[in-house]
Tab-separated table of C-alpha atoms in Angstrom:
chain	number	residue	atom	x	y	z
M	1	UNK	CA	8.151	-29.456	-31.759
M	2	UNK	CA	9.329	-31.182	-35.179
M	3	UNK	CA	6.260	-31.669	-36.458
M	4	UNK	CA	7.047	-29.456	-39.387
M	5	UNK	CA	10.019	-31.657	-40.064
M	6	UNK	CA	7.799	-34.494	-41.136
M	7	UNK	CA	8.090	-34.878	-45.355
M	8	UNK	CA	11.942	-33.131	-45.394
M	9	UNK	CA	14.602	-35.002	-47.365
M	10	UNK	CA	18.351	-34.911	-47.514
M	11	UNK	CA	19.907	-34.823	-51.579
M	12	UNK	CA	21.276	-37.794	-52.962
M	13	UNK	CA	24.558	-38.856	-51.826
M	14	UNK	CA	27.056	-41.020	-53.496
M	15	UNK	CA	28.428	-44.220	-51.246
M	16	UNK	CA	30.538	-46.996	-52.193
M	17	UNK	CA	30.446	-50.344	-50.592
M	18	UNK	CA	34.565	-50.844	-50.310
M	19	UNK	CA	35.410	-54.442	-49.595
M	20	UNK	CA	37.615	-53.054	-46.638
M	21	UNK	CA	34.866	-51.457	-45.137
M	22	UNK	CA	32.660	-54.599	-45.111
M	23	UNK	CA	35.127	-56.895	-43.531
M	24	UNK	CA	35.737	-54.619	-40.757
M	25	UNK	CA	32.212	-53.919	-40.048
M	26	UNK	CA	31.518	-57.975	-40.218
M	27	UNK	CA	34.549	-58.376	-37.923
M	28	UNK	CA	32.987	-55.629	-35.482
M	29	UNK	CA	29.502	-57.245	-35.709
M	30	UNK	CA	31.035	-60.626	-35.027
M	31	UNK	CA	29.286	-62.295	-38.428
M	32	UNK	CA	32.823	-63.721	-40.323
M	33	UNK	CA	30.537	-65.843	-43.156
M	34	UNK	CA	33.022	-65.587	-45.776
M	35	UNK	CA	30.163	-64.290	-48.241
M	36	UNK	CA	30.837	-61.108	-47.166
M	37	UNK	CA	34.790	-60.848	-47.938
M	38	UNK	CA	36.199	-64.633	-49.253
M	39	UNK	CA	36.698	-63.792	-53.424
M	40	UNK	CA	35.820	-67.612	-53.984
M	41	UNK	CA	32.889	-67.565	-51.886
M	42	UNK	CA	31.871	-64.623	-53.634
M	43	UNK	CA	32.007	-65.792	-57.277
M	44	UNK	CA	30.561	-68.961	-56.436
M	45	UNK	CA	27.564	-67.637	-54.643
M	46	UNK	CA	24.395	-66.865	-56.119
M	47	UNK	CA	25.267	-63.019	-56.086
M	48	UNK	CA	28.408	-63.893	-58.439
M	49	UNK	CA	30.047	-61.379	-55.855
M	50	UNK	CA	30.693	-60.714	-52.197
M	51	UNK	CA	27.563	-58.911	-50.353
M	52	UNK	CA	27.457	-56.473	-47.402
M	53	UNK	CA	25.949	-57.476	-43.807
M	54	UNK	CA	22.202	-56.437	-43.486
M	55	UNK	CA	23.104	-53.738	-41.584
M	56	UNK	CA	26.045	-51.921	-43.376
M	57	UNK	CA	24.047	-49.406	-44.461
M	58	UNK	CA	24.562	-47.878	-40.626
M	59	UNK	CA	27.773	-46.794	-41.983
M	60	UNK	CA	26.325	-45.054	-45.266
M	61	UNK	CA	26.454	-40.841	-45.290
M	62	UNK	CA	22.410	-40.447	-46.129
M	63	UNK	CA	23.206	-36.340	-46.444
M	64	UNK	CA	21.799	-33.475	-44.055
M	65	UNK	CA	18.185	-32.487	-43.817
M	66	UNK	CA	17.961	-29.083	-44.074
M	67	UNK	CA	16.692	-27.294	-40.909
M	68	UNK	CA	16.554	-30.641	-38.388
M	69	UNK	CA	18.413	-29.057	-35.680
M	70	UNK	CA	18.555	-32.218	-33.609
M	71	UNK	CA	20.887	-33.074	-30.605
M	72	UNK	CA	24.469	-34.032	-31.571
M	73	UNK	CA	24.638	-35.910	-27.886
M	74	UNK	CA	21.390	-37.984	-25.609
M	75	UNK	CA	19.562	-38.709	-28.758
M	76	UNK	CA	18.135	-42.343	-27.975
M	77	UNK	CA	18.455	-45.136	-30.467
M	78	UNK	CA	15.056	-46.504	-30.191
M	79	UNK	CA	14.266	-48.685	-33.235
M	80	UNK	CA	15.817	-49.910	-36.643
M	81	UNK	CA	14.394	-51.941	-39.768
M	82	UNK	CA	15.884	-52.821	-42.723
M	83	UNK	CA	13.935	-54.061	-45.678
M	84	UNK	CA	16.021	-55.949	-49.152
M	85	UNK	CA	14.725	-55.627	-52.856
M	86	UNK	CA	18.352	-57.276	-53.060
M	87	UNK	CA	21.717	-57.460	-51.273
M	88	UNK	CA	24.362	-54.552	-51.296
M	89	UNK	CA	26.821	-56.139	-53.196
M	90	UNK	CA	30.897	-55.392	-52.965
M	91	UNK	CA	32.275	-52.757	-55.073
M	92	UNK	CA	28.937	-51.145	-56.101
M	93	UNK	CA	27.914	-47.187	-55.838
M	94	UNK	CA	24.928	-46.860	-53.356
M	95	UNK	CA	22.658	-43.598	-53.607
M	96	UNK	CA	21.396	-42.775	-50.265
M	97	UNK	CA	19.206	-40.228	-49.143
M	98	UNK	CA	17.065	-39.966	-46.107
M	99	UNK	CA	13.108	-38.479	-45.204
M	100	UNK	CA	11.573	-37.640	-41.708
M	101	UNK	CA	8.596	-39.632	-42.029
M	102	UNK	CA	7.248	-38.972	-38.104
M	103	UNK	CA	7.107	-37.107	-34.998
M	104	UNK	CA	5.169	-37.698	-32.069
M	105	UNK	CA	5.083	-36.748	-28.609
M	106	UNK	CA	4.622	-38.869	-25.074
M	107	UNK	CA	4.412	-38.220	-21.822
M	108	UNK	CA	6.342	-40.418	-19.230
M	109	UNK	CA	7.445	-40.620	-15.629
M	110	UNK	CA	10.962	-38.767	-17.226
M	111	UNK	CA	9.089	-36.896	-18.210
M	112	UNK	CA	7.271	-35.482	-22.746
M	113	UNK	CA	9.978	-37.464	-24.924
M	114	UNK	CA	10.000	-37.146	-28.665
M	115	UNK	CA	9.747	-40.048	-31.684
M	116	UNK	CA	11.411	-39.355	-34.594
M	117	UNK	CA	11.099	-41.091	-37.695
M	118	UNK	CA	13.506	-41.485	-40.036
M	119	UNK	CA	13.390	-43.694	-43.405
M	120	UNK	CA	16.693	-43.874	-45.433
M	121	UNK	CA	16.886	-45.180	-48.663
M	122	UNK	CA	19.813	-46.651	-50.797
M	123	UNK	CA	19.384	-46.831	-54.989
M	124	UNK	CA	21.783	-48.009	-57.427
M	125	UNK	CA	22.860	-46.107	-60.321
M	126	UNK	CA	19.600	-46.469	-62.507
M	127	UNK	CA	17.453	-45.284	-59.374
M	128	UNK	CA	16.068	-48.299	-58.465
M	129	UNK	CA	15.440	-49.179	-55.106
M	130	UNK	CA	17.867	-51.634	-53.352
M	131	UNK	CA	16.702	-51.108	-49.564
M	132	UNK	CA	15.042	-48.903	-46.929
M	133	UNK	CA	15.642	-48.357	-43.117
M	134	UNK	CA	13.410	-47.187	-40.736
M	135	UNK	CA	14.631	-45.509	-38.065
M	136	UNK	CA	13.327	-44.075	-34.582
M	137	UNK	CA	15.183	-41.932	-32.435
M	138	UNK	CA	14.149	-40.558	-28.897
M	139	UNK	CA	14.593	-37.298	-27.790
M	140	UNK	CA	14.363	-37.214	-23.860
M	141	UNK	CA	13.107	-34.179	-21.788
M	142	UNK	CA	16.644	-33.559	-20.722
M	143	UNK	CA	16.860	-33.467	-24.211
M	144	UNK	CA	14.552	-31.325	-25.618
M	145	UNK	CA	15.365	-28.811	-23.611
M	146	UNK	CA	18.618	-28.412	-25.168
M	147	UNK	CA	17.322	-28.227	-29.003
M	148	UNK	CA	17.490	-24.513	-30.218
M	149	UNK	CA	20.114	-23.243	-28.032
């Protein structure tokens, strides 16, 4: 059904990792280490600055795919991975983009449900790779039957 999806990519799009943003999403994910909005704790870290929570990048805009029509309500958050070359730090410009990498079919007692695959990717200025997500989303039968109307 989205099998010809598989190898599509959004562009490029520009996000910025406010230091606003980061304390309300560590205040929402209930992780208040002062790494990730304390100044002090900041400059005296490691980092030299304050870093994001492993998974800010949720909030990130990772651009359209062209053509992937898929359900704006019932799709199923099934599975998410991050992976670090180094922590998001505050203040910096984050180039995301994302890539359908998968699609596969099952039968169940609901009933054929789709896996999507989706890796997203976040580079700094210079292009070089600061993290990937994987992402799987399930499309139920109920679903399905919706896409393309």
């Amino acid at each position: 059904m989205l099998n010809e999806m598989i190898g599509k990519r959004s562009k490029k799009v520009k996000n910025v990792v406010e230091r606003g943003a980061v304390k309300k999403f560590a205040d929402a994910i209930g992780d208040l280490h002062p790494i990730y909005f304390d100044e002090e704790t900041g400059k005296q870290s490691k980092y030299q600055n304050n870093i994001a929570p492993p998974t800010f990048p949720r909030v990130f805009d990772f651009g359209e795919i062209e053509g992937a029509n898929l359900p704006s309500v019932g799709l199923i958050h099934g599975e998410q991975r991050y992976h670090y070359e180094r922590p998001l730090l505050v203040g910096e410009e984050v180039f995301c983009y994302s890539e359908i990498t998968d699609y596969v079919e099952k039968s169940g007692q609901s009933g054929w449900m789709g896996f999507i695959t989706f890796n997203r990717y976040g580079e700094d200025q210079e292009g070089n790779l600061i993290f990937t997500e994987k992402m799987v989303g399930i499309i139920t039968e109920a679903v399905r039957k919706g896409i393309g109307k």
